[in-house]
mmCIF file of C-alpha atoms and ligand atoms in Angstrom:
data_model
loop_
_atom_site.group_PDB
_atom_site.id
_atom_site.type_symbol
_atom_site.label_atom_id
_atom_site.label_comp_id
_atom_site.label_asym_id
_atom_site.label_seq_id
_atom_site.Cartn_x
_atom_site.Cartn_y
_atom_site.Cartn_z
ATOM 1 C CA UNK A 1 2.209 153.210 108.198
ATOM 2 C CA UNK A 2 5.457 152.585 107.914
ATOM 3 C CA UNK A 3 5.213 149.107 106.688
ATOM 4 C CA UNK A 4 8.450 148.674 104.955
ATOM 5 C CA UNK A 5 10.531 149.992 107.717
ATOM 6 C CA UNK A 6 8.679 148.282 110.506
ATOM 7 C CA UNK A 7 9.160 144.916 108.731
ATOM 8 C CA UNK A 8 12.714 145.505 108.770
ATOM 9 C CA UNK A 9 12.767 146.050 112.137
ATOM 10 C CA UNK A 10 10.845 143.062 112.931
ATOM 11 C CA UNK A 11 13.357 141.083 111.058
ATOM 12 C CA UNK A 12 16.399 142.451 112.647
ATOM 13 C CA UNK A 13 14.710 141.803 115.947
ATOM 14 C CA UNK A 14 14.438 138.025 115.089
ATOM 15 C CA UNK A 15 17.944 138.119 113.445
ATOM 16 C CA UNK A 16 16.301 137.143 110.016
ATOM 17 C CA UNK A 17 18.563 138.408 107.170
ATOM 18 C CA UNK A 18 17.392 140.371 104.075
ATOM 19 C CA UNK A 19 18.470 140.207 100.682
ATOM 20 C CA UNK A 20 17.308 143.233 98.231
ATOM 21 C CA UNK A 21 17.823 142.819 94.501
ATOM 22 C CA UNK A 22 18.882 146.114 92.956
ATOM 23 C CA UNK A 23 17.089 146.652 89.543
ATOM 24 C CA UNK A 24 18.456 149.493 87.444
ATOM 25 C CA UNK A 25 15.831 150.842 85.010
ATOM 26 C CA UNK A 26 18.307 151.855 82.647
ATOM 27 C CA UNK A 27 19.518 148.042 82.380
ATOM 28 C CA UNK A 28 16.405 146.457 82.581
ATOM 29 C CA UNK A 29 14.467 145.951 79.240
ATOM 30 C CA UNK A 30 10.506 146.088 80.245
ATOM 31 C CA UNK A 31 10.148 142.975 78.300
ATOM 32 C CA UNK A 32 12.620 140.895 80.503
ATOM 33 C CA UNK A 33 11.201 142.245 83.634
ATOM 34 C CA UNK A 34 8.729 139.311 84.170
ATOM 35 C CA UNK A 35 11.021 136.403 83.663
ATOM 36 C CA UNK A 36 13.523 138.146 86.078
ATOM 37 C CA UNK A 37 11.149 138.813 88.563
ATOM 38 C CA UNK A 38 9.976 135.135 88.469
ATOM 39 C CA UNK A 39 13.386 134.373 89.311
ATOM 40 C CA UNK A 40 13.295 136.931 91.952
ATOM 41 C CA UNK A 41 10.257 135.393 93.831
ATOM 42 C CA UNK A 42 11.589 131.853 93.704
ATOM 43 C CA UNK A 43 14.807 133.070 95.572
ATOM 44 C CA UNK A 44 15.372 134.230 99.299
ATOM 45 C CA UNK A 45 15.271 137.784 98.459
ATOM 46 C CA UNK A 46 12.972 139.938 100.452
ATOM 47 C CA UNK A 47 13.117 143.181 98.920
ATOM 48 C CA UNK A 48 13.194 144.530 95.668
ATOM 49 C CA UNK A 49 15.215 148.069 95.171
ATOM 50 C CA UNK A 50 14.801 150.133 92.252
ATOM 51 C CA UNK A 51 17.482 152.829 91.183
ATOM 52 C CA UNK A 52 20.346 153.807 88.986
ATOM 53 C CA UNK A 53 22.958 156.742 88.695
ATOM 54 C CA UNK A 54 21.235 157.925 85.544
ATOM 55 C CA UNK A 55 17.862 156.778 84.342
ATOM 56 C CA UNK A 56 15.717 158.161 81.829
ATOM 57 C CA UNK A 57 12.677 159.982 82.885
ATOM 58 C CA UNK A 58 9.614 157.999 83.500
ATOM 59 C CA UNK A 59 11.864 154.709 83.072
ATOM 60 C CA UNK A 60 11.419 154.180 86.929
ATOM 61 C CA UNK A 61 7.630 154.482 87.000
ATOM 62 C CA UNK A 62 7.143 152.279 83.788
ATOM 63 C CA UNK A 63 9.432 149.703 85.626
ATOM 64 C CA UNK A 64 7.826 149.558 88.780
ATOM 65 C CA UNK A 65 4.685 149.263 87.444
ATOM 66 C CA UNK A 66 5.381 146.240 85.469
ATOM 67 C CA UNK A 67 7.240 144.571 88.504
ATOM 68 C CA UNK A 68 4.293 145.111 90.836
ATOM 69 C CA UNK A 69 2.275 143.091 88.479
ATOM 70 C CA UNK A 70 4.562 140.072 89.185
ATOM 71 C CA UNK A 71 5.793 140.186 92.768
ATOM 72 C CA UNK A 72 4.278 140.737 96.323
ATOM 73 C CA UNK A 73 7.628 141.746 97.611
ATOM 74 C CA UNK A 74 8.052 145.356 98.477
ATOM 75 C CA UNK A 75 9.565 147.578 95.724
ATOM 76 C CA UNK A 76 11.656 150.037 97.684
ATOM 77 C CA UNK A 77 13.193 153.223 95.375
ATOM 78 C CA UNK A 78 16.736 153.873 95.769
ATOM 79 C CA UNK A 79 17.105 156.821 93.678
ATOM 80 C CA UNK A 80 20.217 158.526 91.930
ATOM 81 C CA UNK A 81 17.945 161.390 91.257
ATOM 82 C CA UNK A 82 14.617 163.137 91.823
ATOM 83 C CA UNK A 83 13.214 162.277 88.602
ATOM 84 C CA UNK A 84 13.233 158.392 89.624
ATOM 85 C CA UNK A 85 10.282 158.983 92.243
ATOM 86 C CA UNK A 86 7.310 157.400 91.782
ATOM 87 C CA UNK A 87 4.229 156.769 93.714
ATOM 88 C CA UNK A 88 3.730 153.421 92.661
ATOM 89 C CA UNK A 89 6.748 152.023 94.792
ATOM 90 C CA UNK A 90 6.025 151.176 98.240
ATOM 91 C CA UNK A 91 8.964 153.308 99.872
ATOM 92 C CA UNK A 92 11.675 155.434 99.321
ATOM 93 C CA UNK A 93 15.227 155.187 100.729
ATOM 94 C CA UNK A 94 15.673 159.108 101.205
ATOM 95 C CA UNK A 95 19.359 158.842 100.990
ATOM 96 C CA UNK A 96 21.728 161.671 102.169
ATOM 97 C CA UNK A 97 25.227 160.987 101.138
ATOM 98 C CA UNK A 98 26.564 161.791 104.772
ATOM 99 C CA UNK A 99 30.040 160.604 103.628
ATOM 100 C CA UNK A 100 30.534 163.465 101.373
ATOM 101 C CA UNK A 101 30.298 167.213 101.527
ATOM 102 C CA UNK A 102 28.451 167.936 98.296
ATOM 103 C CA UNK A 103 25.457 169.674 99.603
ATOM 104 C CA UNK A 104 23.162 169.026 96.491
ATOM 105 C CA UNK A 105 23.227 165.209 97.827
ATOM 106 C CA UNK A 106 23.215 165.952 101.340
ATOM 107 C CA UNK A 107 19.943 168.254 101.158
ATOM 108 C CA UNK A 108 19.599 170.001 98.081
ATOM 109 C CA UNK A 109 17.834 167.108 96.005
ATOM 110 C CA UNK A 110 15.717 166.412 99.237
ATOM 111 C CA UNK A 111 14.123 169.885 98.867
ATOM 112 C CA UNK A 112 13.576 169.422 95.241
ATOM 113 C CA UNK A 113 11.759 166.114 96.182
ATOM 114 C CA UNK A 114 9.272 167.776 98.451
ATOM 115 C CA UNK A 115 6.880 168.975 95.858
ATOM 116 C CA UNK A 116 6.341 165.457 94.838
ATOM 117 C CA UNK A 117 6.348 163.782 98.025
ATOM 118 C CA UNK A 118 3.921 166.268 99.490
ATOM 119 C CA UNK A 119 1.168 164.915 97.545
ATOM 120 C CA UNK A 120 2.298 161.041 97.855
ATOM 121 C CA UNK A 121 1.673 158.049 99.904
ATOM 122 C CA UNK A 122 5.169 156.582 99.595
ATOM 123 C CA UNK A 123 6.705 155.375 102.621
ATOM 124 C CA UNK A 124 9.870 157.689 103.074
ATOM 125 C CA UNK A 125 12.686 156.233 105.103
ATOM 126 C CA UNK A 126 15.707 158.391 105.883
ATOM 127 C CA UNK A 127 18.631 156.867 105.326
ATOM 128 C CA UNK A 128 22.300 157.639 106.020
ATOM 129 C CA UNK A 129 24.445 156.666 102.990
ATOM 130 C CA UNK A 130 28.134 156.053 103.273
ATOM 131 C CA UNK A 131 30.219 155.736 100.180
ATOM 132 C CA UNK A 132 33.432 153.727 100.753
ATOM 133 C CA UNK A 133 36.134 153.326 98.404
ATOM 134 C CA UNK A 134 36.668 150.083 96.700
ATOM 135 C CA UNK A 135 39.495 149.955 94.492
ATOM 136 C CA UNK A 136 38.154 151.588 91.621
ATOM 137 C CA UNK A 137 35.996 154.769 90.689
ATOM 138 C CA UNK A 138 32.155 154.250 91.005
ATOM 139 C CA UNK A 139 29.112 155.837 89.112
ATOM 140 C CA UNK A 140 28.239 157.309 92.434
ATOM 141 C CA UNK A 141 31.368 159.060 92.807
ATOM 142 C CA UNK A 142 31.389 160.550 89.648
ATOM 143 C CA UNK A 143 27.479 161.399 89.498
ATOM 144 C CA UNK A 144 27.714 163.103 92.856
ATOM 145 C CA UNK A 145 31.273 164.639 92.688
ATOM 146 C CA UNK A 146 32.180 163.262 96.202
ATOM 147 C CA UNK A 147 35.240 161.414 97.296
ATOM 148 C CA UNK A 148 34.449 157.972 99.174
ATOM 149 C CA UNK A 149 35.799 157.197 102.436
ATOM 150 C CA UNK A 150 38.969 155.273 102.480
ATOM 151 C CA UNK A 151 38.350 151.663 103.540
ATOM 152 C CA UNK A 152 41.515 151.873 105.916
ATOM 153 C CA UNK A 153 39.748 154.336 107.972
ATOM 154 C CA UNK A 154 37.436 152.197 109.942
ATOM 155 C CA UNK A 155 36.948 154.802 112.531
ATOM 156 C CA UNK A 156 36.107 157.376 110.357
ATOM 157 C CA UNK A 157 33.406 155.349 108.728
ATOM 158 C CA UNK A 158 31.840 154.034 112.016
ATOM 159 C CA UNK A 159 31.865 157.695 113.449
ATOM 160 C CA UNK A 160 30.114 158.896 110.373
ATOM 161 C CA UNK A 161 27.288 156.169 110.609
ATOM 162 C CA UNK A 162 26.881 156.921 114.261
ATOM 163 C CA UNK A 163 26.707 160.632 113.300
ATOM 164 C CA UNK A 164 23.988 159.749 110.642
ATOM 165 C CA UNK A 165 21.846 157.778 113.552
ATOM 166 C CA UNK A 166 22.292 160.463 115.865
ATOM 167 C CA UNK A 167 20.760 163.037 113.376
ATOM 168 C CA UNK A 168 17.650 160.657 113.111
ATOM 169 C CA UNK A 169 18.631 158.434 110.110
ATOM 170 C CA UNK A 170 16.568 155.182 110.384
ATOM 171 C CA UNK A 171 19.025 153.143 108.272
ATOM 172 C CA UNK A 172 22.628 153.236 107.298
ATOM 173 C CA UNK A 173 23.886 152.030 104.037
ATOM 174 C CA UNK A 174 27.322 151.171 103.375
ATOM 175 C CA UNK A 175 28.250 151.507 99.849
ATOM 176 C CA UNK A 176 31.072 150.354 98.043
ATOM 177 C CA UNK A 177 29.620 151.247 94.671
ATOM 178 C CA UNK A 178 28.128 149.212 91.968
ATOM 179 C CA UNK A 179 30.382 146.537 90.539
ATOM 180 C CA UNK A 180 32.861 147.459 93.394
ATOM 181 C CA UNK A 181 36.331 145.520 93.280
ATOM 182 C CA UNK A 182 36.020 145.385 96.856
ATOM 183 C CA UNK A 183 33.021 144.838 98.544
ATOM 184 C CA UNK A 184 32.636 146.764 102.063
ATOM 185 C CA UNK A 185 35.234 144.829 104.531
ATOM 186 C CA UNK A 186 34.052 142.515 107.270
ATOM 187 C CA UNK A 187 35.892 144.635 109.987
ATOM 188 C CA UNK A 188 34.007 147.738 108.749
ATOM 189 C CA UNK A 189 30.543 145.927 108.608
ATOM 190 C CA UNK A 190 31.337 144.367 112.373
ATOM 191 C CA UNK A 191 32.654 147.633 113.979
ATOM 192 C CA UNK A 192 29.495 149.678 112.153
ATOM 193 C CA UNK A 193 27.109 147.225 113.487
ATOM 194 C CA UNK A 194 28.544 147.342 116.957
ATOM 195 C CA UNK A 195 28.109 151.185 117.189
ATOM 196 C CA UNK A 196 24.619 151.178 115.767
ATOM 197 C CA UNK A 197 21.066 150.701 117.008
ATOM 198 C CA UNK A 198 19.331 150.930 113.464
ATOM 199 C CA UNK A 199 19.568 148.398 110.832
ATOM 200 C CA UNK A 200 22.430 148.228 108.579
ATOM 201 C CA UNK A 201 22.356 147.819 104.973
ATOM 202 C CA UNK A 202 25.392 146.637 102.915
ATOM 203 C CA UNK A 203 26.092 146.690 99.187
ATOM 204 C CA UNK A 204 28.316 146.994 96.274
ATOM 205 C CA UNK A 205 30.611 144.125 94.823
ATOM 206 C CA UNK A 206 28.785 141.322 96.359
ATOM 207 C CA UNK A 207 28.662 138.248 94.045
ATOM 208 C CA UNK A 208 28.866 135.301 95.691
ATOM 209 C CA UNK A 209 26.928 133.233 98.348
ATOM 210 C CA UNK A 210 30.215 133.101 100.541
ATOM 211 C CA UNK A 211 30.531 136.994 100.302
ATOM 212 C CA UNK A 212 26.793 137.374 101.026
ATOM 213 C CA UNK A 213 26.957 135.031 104.348
ATOM 214 C CA UNK A 214 30.123 136.663 105.352
ATOM 215 C CA UNK A 215 28.527 140.000 105.258
ATOM 216 C CA UNK A 216 25.564 138.705 107.173
ATOM 217 C CA UNK A 217 27.772 137.015 109.666
ATOM 218 C CA UNK A 218 29.694 140.223 110.296
ATOM 219 C CA UNK A 219 26.377 142.050 111.120
ATOM 220 C CA UNK A 220 24.793 143.422 107.891
ATOM 221 C CA UNK A 221 20.808 143.206 108.197
ATOM 222 C CA UNK A 222 20.052 143.883 104.511
ATOM 223 C CA UNK A 223 22.539 143.054 101.816
ATOM 224 C CA UNK A 224 21.797 144.727 98.301
ATOM 225 C CA UNK A 225 23.129 142.725 95.074
ATOM 226 C CA UNK A 226 22.600 143.990 91.764
ATOM 227 C CA UNK A 227 25.303 143.450 89.265
ATOM 228 C CA UNK A 228 26.116 139.950 89.970
ATOM 229 C CA UNK A 229 22.426 139.121 88.984
ATOM 230 C CA UNK A 230 22.640 141.323 86.164
ATOM 231 C CA UNK A 231 25.791 139.683 84.761
ATOM 232 C CA UNK A 232 24.457 136.060 85.610
ATOM 233 C CA UNK A 233 20.870 135.211 86.496
ATOM 234 C CA UNK A 234 21.917 131.582 87.372
ATOM 235 C CA UNK A 235 23.138 133.047 90.648
ATOM 236 C CA UNK A 236 19.449 132.861 91.610
ATOM 237 C CA UNK A 237 19.647 129.134 91.562
ATOM 238 C CA UNK A 238 21.922 129.380 94.450
ATOM 239 C CA UNK A 239 19.759 131.586 96.531
ATOM 240 C CA UNK A 240 16.579 129.518 96.114
ATOM 241 C CA UNK A 241 13.959 129.715 99.150
HETATM 242 C C1 LIG B 301 25.014 149.593 94.193
HETATM 243 O O1 LIG B 301 24.930 148.633 96.238
HETATM 244 C C2 LIG B 301 24.446 148.648 95.201
HETATM 245 O O2 LIG B 301 24.350 150.711 94.619
HETATM 246 C C3 LIG B 301 24.740 147.087 94.508
HETATM 247 O O3 LIG B 301 25.835 146.952 93.876
HETATM 248 O O4 LIG B 301 25.516 146.057 91.625
HETATM 249 O O5 LIG B 301 27.852 145.784 92.773
HETATM 250 O O6 LIG B 301 25.707 144.551 93.576
HETATM 251 P P1 LIG B 301 26.264 145.726 93.142
#
């Protein structure tokens, strides 16, 4: 069963746009989770992504279990490290940082994950992850010790995304980084979408409904927003169902 991925494909085929709310277990106090998820449930959000660059051991599992009590939305792991895997989520974005050359994030962490995944029922979705320069250094760059792709070099970004698809990735994620100054540009999203036959995820620095809609109109199938909700939960009011 690939329920989460098949639902994404189904939405893409109907041109329905998806919104993932990203929750960092390091920043969400467990006692605040139910109120936050209540707001997520009232919004147009279609997925909850869980992950962060540095997260305490067990914090992810504790948070996933709490969130599952309060929502029927799919909970998808978006892990910064192997320690953020838990069987209690619905799916795992098995991210390979294909914009970089650090083998740990291309394949190394994945090998470490296998002993846990072997006995797990988690849906694993191979995802080509591209870090794109946004005007400031982000935690992904620091933690992974990889340079982002220049946002001026659209052809290189598009070719990297396409190479990911040709390698068998099922999703491509264009990442400007958490709290990015500049979200991934409309031009990059447009050209990547034209090139790809698999769903396109875009995240990093999207803080307004206008930016969200601009990303959708350019061709993003899934938009991921974390910081804007962390900073101001009233943003959910603008995104009610
Ligand atoms: C970060 O793409 C996500 O990995 C979301 O970014 O926190 O800036 O919304 P923001």
